[in-house]
PDB file of C-alpha atoms in Angstrom:
ATOM      1  CA  UNK G  16      -5.872   2.370  10.908  1.00  0.00           C
ATOM      2  CA  UNK G  17      -3.341   3.743   8.470  1.00  0.00           C
ATOM      3  CA  UNK G  18      -5.283   4.724   5.259  1.00  0.00           C
ATOM      4  CA  UNK G  19      -8.893   4.562   3.689  1.00  0.00           C
ATOM      5  CA  UNK G  20      -9.992   4.897   0.122  1.00  0.00           C
ATOM      6  CA  UNK G  21     -13.182   4.126  -1.821  1.00  0.00           C
ATOM      7  CA  UNK G  22     -13.525   1.678  -4.693  1.00  0.00           C
ATOM      8  CA  UNK G  23     -14.193   3.396  -8.045  1.00  0.00           C
ATOM      9  CA  UNK G  24     -17.741   1.690  -8.179  1.00  0.00           C
ATOM     10  CA  UNK G  25     -18.578   2.493  -4.429  1.00  0.00           C
ATOM     11  CA  UNK G  26     -21.640   4.143  -5.204  1.00  0.00           C
ATOM     12  CA  UNK G  27     -22.776   0.820  -6.652  1.00  0.00           C
ATOM     13  CA  UNK G  28     -21.091  -1.594  -4.266  1.00  0.00           C
ATOM     14  CA  UNK G  29     -20.359   0.189  -1.385  1.00  0.00           C
ATOM     15  CA  UNK G  30     -16.508  -0.980  -1.168  1.00  0.00           C
ATOM     16  CA  UNK G  31     -13.841   0.493   0.981  1.00  0.00           C
ATOM     17  CA  UNK G  32     -10.312  -0.325   1.284  1.00  0.00           C
ATOM     18  CA  UNK G  33      -8.799  -0.100   4.519  1.00  0.00           C
ATOM     19  CA  UNK G  34      -4.957  -0.022   5.401  1.00  0.00           C
ATOM     20  CA  UNK G  35      -3.916  -1.010   9.024  1.00  0.00           C
ATOM     21  CA  UNK G  36      -1.676  -3.108  11.023  1.00  0.00           C
ATOM     22  CA  UNK G  37      -3.133  -6.625  11.688  1.00  0.00           C
ATOM     23  CA  UNK G  38      -1.747  -7.830  15.179  1.00  0.00           C
ATOM     24  CA  UNK G  39      -1.510 -11.636  14.527  1.00  0.00           C
ATOM     25  CA  UNK G  40       0.252 -14.105  14.122  1.00  0.00           C
ATOM     26  CA  UNK G  41       2.994 -10.938  14.242  1.00  0.00           C
ATOM     27  CA  UNK G  42       2.127  -7.204  13.656  1.00  0.00           C
ATOM     28  CA  UNK G  43       2.023  -6.644   9.927  1.00  0.00           C
ATOM     29  CA  UNK G  44       0.565  -4.302   6.918  1.00  0.00           C
ATOM     30  CA  UNK G  45      -2.872  -5.666   5.870  1.00  0.00           C
ATOM     31  CA  UNK G  46      -5.489  -4.193   3.362  1.00  0.00           C
ATOM     32  CA  UNK G  47      -8.937  -5.174   3.566  1.00  0.00           C
ATOM     33  CA  UNK G  48     -12.202  -4.535   1.654  1.00  0.00           C
ATOM     34  CA  UNK G  49     -15.141  -4.087   3.758  1.00  0.00           C
ATOM     35  CA  UNK G  50     -18.839  -3.060   2.458  1.00  0.00           C
ATOM     36  CA  UNK G  51     -20.317   0.121   3.711  1.00  0.00           C
ATOM     37  CA  UNK G  52     -23.904   0.659   4.450  1.00  0.00           C
ATOM     38  CA  UNK G  53     -24.727   4.378   5.165  1.00  0.00           C
ATOM     39  CA  UNK G  54     -21.932   5.298   7.952  1.00  0.00           C
ATOM     40  CA  UNK G  55     -21.496   1.659   9.127  1.00  0.00           C
ATOM     41  CA  UNK G  56     -19.628  -1.628   7.711  1.00  0.00           C
ATOM     42  CA  UNK G  57     -21.609  -4.470   7.131  1.00  0.00           C
ATOM     43  CA  UNK G  58     -20.567  -7.170   9.622  1.00  0.00           C
ATOM     44  CA  UNK G  59     -18.965 -10.065   8.021  1.00  0.00           C
ATOM     45  CA  UNK G  60     -18.089  -8.088   4.878  1.00  0.00           C
ATOM     46  CA  UNK G  61     -14.463  -8.059   5.419  1.00  0.00           C
ATOM     47  CA  UNK G  62     -12.435  -9.731   2.784  1.00  0.00           C
ATOM     48  CA  UNK G  63      -8.361  -9.441   3.369  1.00  0.00           C
ATOM     49  CA  UNK G  64      -6.811  -8.178   0.067  1.00  0.00           C
ATOM     50  CA  UNK G  65      -3.376  -8.295   0.985  1.00  0.00           C
ATOM     51  CA  UNK G  66      -0.885  -9.357   4.068  1.00  0.00           C
ATOM     52  CA  UNK G  67       2.230  -7.748   4.014  1.00  0.00           C
ATOM     53  CA  UNK G  68       5.615  -8.780   6.066  1.00  0.00           C
ATOM     54  CA  UNK G  69       5.815  -8.920   9.714  1.00  0.00           C
ATOM     55  CA  UNK G  70       6.975  -5.508  11.062  1.00  0.00           C
ATOM     56  CA  UNK G  71       9.566  -6.632  13.448  1.00  0.00           C
ATOM     57  CA  UNK G  72      10.527  -4.478  16.667  1.00  0.00           C
ATOM     58  CA  UNK G  73      10.315  -0.971  15.271  1.00  0.00           C
ATOM     59  CA  UNK G  74       6.973   0.874  16.034  1.00  0.00           C
ATOM     60  CA  UNK G  75       7.789   3.426  13.437  1.00  0.00           C
ATOM     61  CA  UNK G  76       7.983   3.931   9.497  1.00  0.00           C
ATOM     62  CA  UNK G  77       5.098   1.793   8.661  1.00  0.00           C
ATOM     63  CA  UNK G  78       3.578   4.057   5.850  1.00  0.00           C
ATOM     64  CA  UNK G  79       0.295   2.832   5.169  1.00  0.00           C
ATOM     65  CA  UNK G  80      -1.351   5.497   2.592  1.00  0.00           C
ATOM     66  CA  UNK G  81      -3.510   3.852   0.312  1.00  0.00           C
ATOM     67  CA  UNK G  82      -5.147   5.106  -2.947  1.00  0.00           C
ATOM     68  CA  UNK G  83      -6.955   4.002  -6.232  1.00  0.00           C
ATOM     69  CA  UNK G  84      -5.456   5.283  -9.314  1.00  0.00           C
ATOM     70  CA  UNK G  85      -7.251   6.470 -12.377  1.00  0.00           C
ATOM     71  CA  UNK G  86      -6.399   2.860 -14.009  1.00  0.00           C
ATOM     72  CA  UNK G  87      -8.221   1.333 -11.176  1.00  0.00           C
ATOM     73  CA  UNK G  88      -5.205  -0.019  -9.367  1.00  0.00           C
ATOM     74  CA  UNK G  89      -4.741  -0.046  -5.658  1.00  0.00           C
ATOM     75  CA  UNK G  90      -1.464   1.664  -4.328  1.00  0.00           C
ATOM     76  CA  UNK G  91      -0.039   0.939  -0.786  1.00  0.00           C
ATOM     77  CA  UNK G  92       2.796   2.921   0.701  1.00  0.00           C
ATOM     78  CA  UNK G  93       5.081   0.511   3.050  1.00  0.00           C
ATOM     79  CA  UNK G  94       7.572   2.613   5.207  1.00  0.00           C
ATOM     80  CA  UNK G  95      11.162   0.787   5.705  1.00  0.00           C
ATOM     81  CA  UNK G  96      10.318   0.082   9.465  1.00  0.00           C
ATOM     82  CA  UNK G  97      13.256   1.977  10.472  1.00  0.00           C
ATOM     83  CA  UNK G  98      15.618  -0.498   8.884  1.00  0.00           C
ATOM     84  CA  UNK G  99      16.767   1.877   6.129  1.00  0.00           C
ATOM     85  CA  UNK G 100      18.388  -1.140   3.968  1.00  0.00           C
ATOM     86  CA  UNK G 101      14.982  -2.588   3.445  1.00  0.00           C
ATOM     87  CA  UNK G 102      14.159   0.290   1.073  1.00  0.00           C
ATOM     88  CA  UNK G 103      16.625  -0.893  -1.686  1.00  0.00           C
ATOM     89  CA  UNK G 104      16.289  -4.676  -1.183  1.00  0.00           C
ATOM     90  CA  UNK G 105      13.725  -6.674  -2.945  1.00  0.00           C
ATOM     91  CA  UNK G 106      13.980  -9.331  -0.140  1.00  0.00           C
ATOM     92  CA  UNK G 107      11.543  -7.007   1.870  1.00  0.00           C
ATOM     93  CA  UNK G 108       8.432  -5.192   0.839  1.00  0.00           C
ATOM     94  CA  UNK G 109       9.409  -2.355   3.473  1.00  0.00           C
ATOM     95  CA  UNK G 110      10.203   1.054   2.050  1.00  0.00           C
ATOM     96  CA  UNK G 111       8.171   0.578  -1.135  1.00  0.00           C
ATOM     97  CA  UNK G 112       5.286   1.602  -3.045  1.00  0.00           C
ATOM     98  CA  UNK G 113       3.013  -1.285  -3.998  1.00  0.00           C
ATOM     99  CA  UNK G 114       0.727  -1.595  -7.162  1.00  0.00           C
ATOM    100  CA  UNK G 115      -2.109  -4.238  -6.783  1.00  0.00           C
ATOM    101  CA  UNK G 116      -5.424  -5.261  -8.677  1.00  0.00           C
ATOM    102  CA  UNK G 117      -8.517  -4.331  -6.619  1.00  0.00           C
ATOM    103  CA  UNK G 118      -8.919  -7.870  -5.685  1.00  0.00           C
ATOM    104  CA  UNK G 119      -5.180  -8.140  -4.221  1.00  0.00           C
ATOM    105  CA  UNK G 120      -3.686 -10.087  -7.323  1.00  0.00           C
ATOM    106  CA  UNK G 121      -0.550  -8.307  -8.566  1.00  0.00           C
ATOM    107  CA  UNK G 122      -0.700  -6.744 -12.205  1.00  0.00           C
ATOM    108  CA  UNK G 123       1.626  -8.231 -14.776  1.00  0.00           C
ATOM    109  CA  UNK G 124       2.344  -4.504 -16.138  1.00  0.00           C
ATOM    110  CA  UNK G 125       4.128  -3.580 -12.898  1.00  0.00           C
ATOM    111  CA  UNK G 126       8.016  -2.698 -13.481  1.00  0.00           C
ATOM    112  CA  UNK G 127       9.522  -5.231 -11.606  1.00  0.00           C
ATOM    113  CA  UNK G 128       6.688  -8.460 -12.499  1.00  0.00           C
ATOM    114  CA  UNK G 129       9.315 -10.111 -14.730  1.00  0.00           C
ATOM    115  CA  UNK G 130      12.266  -9.676 -12.658  1.00  0.00           C
ATOM    116  CA  UNK G 131      11.060 -10.702  -9.256  1.00  0.00           C
ATOM    117  CA  UNK G 132       8.824 -13.408  -7.609  1.00  0.00           C
ATOM    118  CA  UNK G 133       6.189 -13.692  -4.886  1.00  0.00           C
ATOM    119  CA  UNK G 134       4.930 -10.594  -3.613  1.00  0.00           C
ATOM    120  CA  UNK G 135       8.059  -8.400  -4.665  1.00  0.00           C
ATOM    121  CA  UNK G 136       6.285  -8.449  -7.862  1.00  0.00           C
ATOM    122  CA  UNK G 137       3.879  -5.957  -6.602  1.00  0.00           C
ATOM    123  CA  UNK G 138       6.904  -3.279  -6.221  1.00  0.00           C
ATOM    124  CA  UNK G 139       5.864  -0.182  -8.262  1.00  0.00           C
ATOM    125  CA  UNK G 140       8.643   2.004  -6.529  1.00  0.00           C
ATOM    126  CA  UNK G 141      11.638   1.673  -4.145  1.00  0.00           C
ATOM    127  CA  UNK G 142      13.616   3.457  -1.936  1.00  0.00           C
ATOM    128  CA  UNK G 143      11.269   5.201   0.368  1.00  0.00           C
ATOM    129  CA  UNK G 144      11.820   5.677   3.997  1.00  0.00           C
ATOM    130  CA  UNK G 145       8.292   6.601   5.316  1.00  0.00           C
ATOM    131  CA  UNK G 146       5.647   7.395   2.519  1.00  0.00           C
ATOM    132  CA  UNK G 147       3.136   8.474   5.138  1.00  0.00           C
ATOM    133  CA  UNK G 148       1.115  10.199   2.412  1.00  0.00           C
ATOM    134  CA  UNK G 149       0.461  10.301  -1.334  1.00  0.00           C
ATOM    135  CA  UNK G 150      -1.711  11.416  -3.708  1.00  0.00           C
ATOM    136  CA  UNK G 151      -2.515  11.355  -7.661  1.00  0.00           C
ATOM    137  CA  UNK G 152      -2.839  14.822  -9.647  1.00  0.00           C
ATOM    138  CA  UNK G 153      -6.147  15.400 -10.975  1.00  0.00           C
ATOM    139  CA  UNK G 154      -5.135  16.126 -14.539  1.00  0.00           C
ATOM    140  CA  UNK G 155      -1.931  14.480 -14.941  1.00  0.00           C
ATOM    141  CA  UNK G 156      -2.550  11.359 -12.925  1.00  0.00           C
ATOM    142  CA  UNK G 157       1.004  11.745 -11.659  1.00  0.00           C
ATOM    143  CA  UNK G 158       1.870  10.314  -8.182  1.00  0.00           C
ATOM    144  CA  UNK G 159       3.195  12.716  -5.524  1.00  0.00           C
ATOM    145  CA  UNK G 160       4.581  11.072  -2.617  1.00  0.00           C
ATOM    146  CA  UNK G 161       5.210  12.627   1.000  1.00  0.00           C
ATOM    147  CA  UNK G 162       8.490  10.878   2.519  1.00  0.00           C
ATOM    148  CA  UNK G 163      10.270  11.626   5.311  1.00  0.00           C
ATOM    149  CA  UNK G 164      14.241  12.116   5.604  1.00  0.00           C
ATOM    150  CA  UNK G 165      16.465  11.618   8.393  1.00  0.00           C
ATOM    151  CA  UNK G 166      18.961  13.708  10.065  1.00  0.00           C
ATOM    152  CA  UNK G 167      20.250  16.109   7.062  1.00  0.00           C
ATOM    153  CA  UNK G 168      19.157  19.537   7.310  1.00  0.00           C
ATOM    154  CA  UNK G 169      18.276  21.190   3.738  1.00  0.00           C
TER     155      UNK G 169
END
């Protein structure tokens, strides 16, 4: 389990979004939606919202933070999986911040929707190493990302 966030209509629908690493067919990032009843998950309520690329051999920098924005879009942080070139390359979703509709579809208003294809259309920001947490400012709605550097000291 890497991240958890609640649907804007949680009081009405009980939906909770979970970011985790699914083990099969190979370890990969997954977002699922489950329905909560009290402090338990309703059996059989899991719906897969998003499946990302296989993580490869590295067991670090998988990101995984997840939040719903004020405009009801689901944001998912994916780390570069310890391959720095992933962050700037649209051939990989690793090293990116993704923006999805709550049902897992990709919003046409995403910044790279018109210039990319497939899941790369979900990219909202790129060039990240391991965005392990992020948050939205309560007043501004602006995103603040906690990322990690590598070997430079500041």
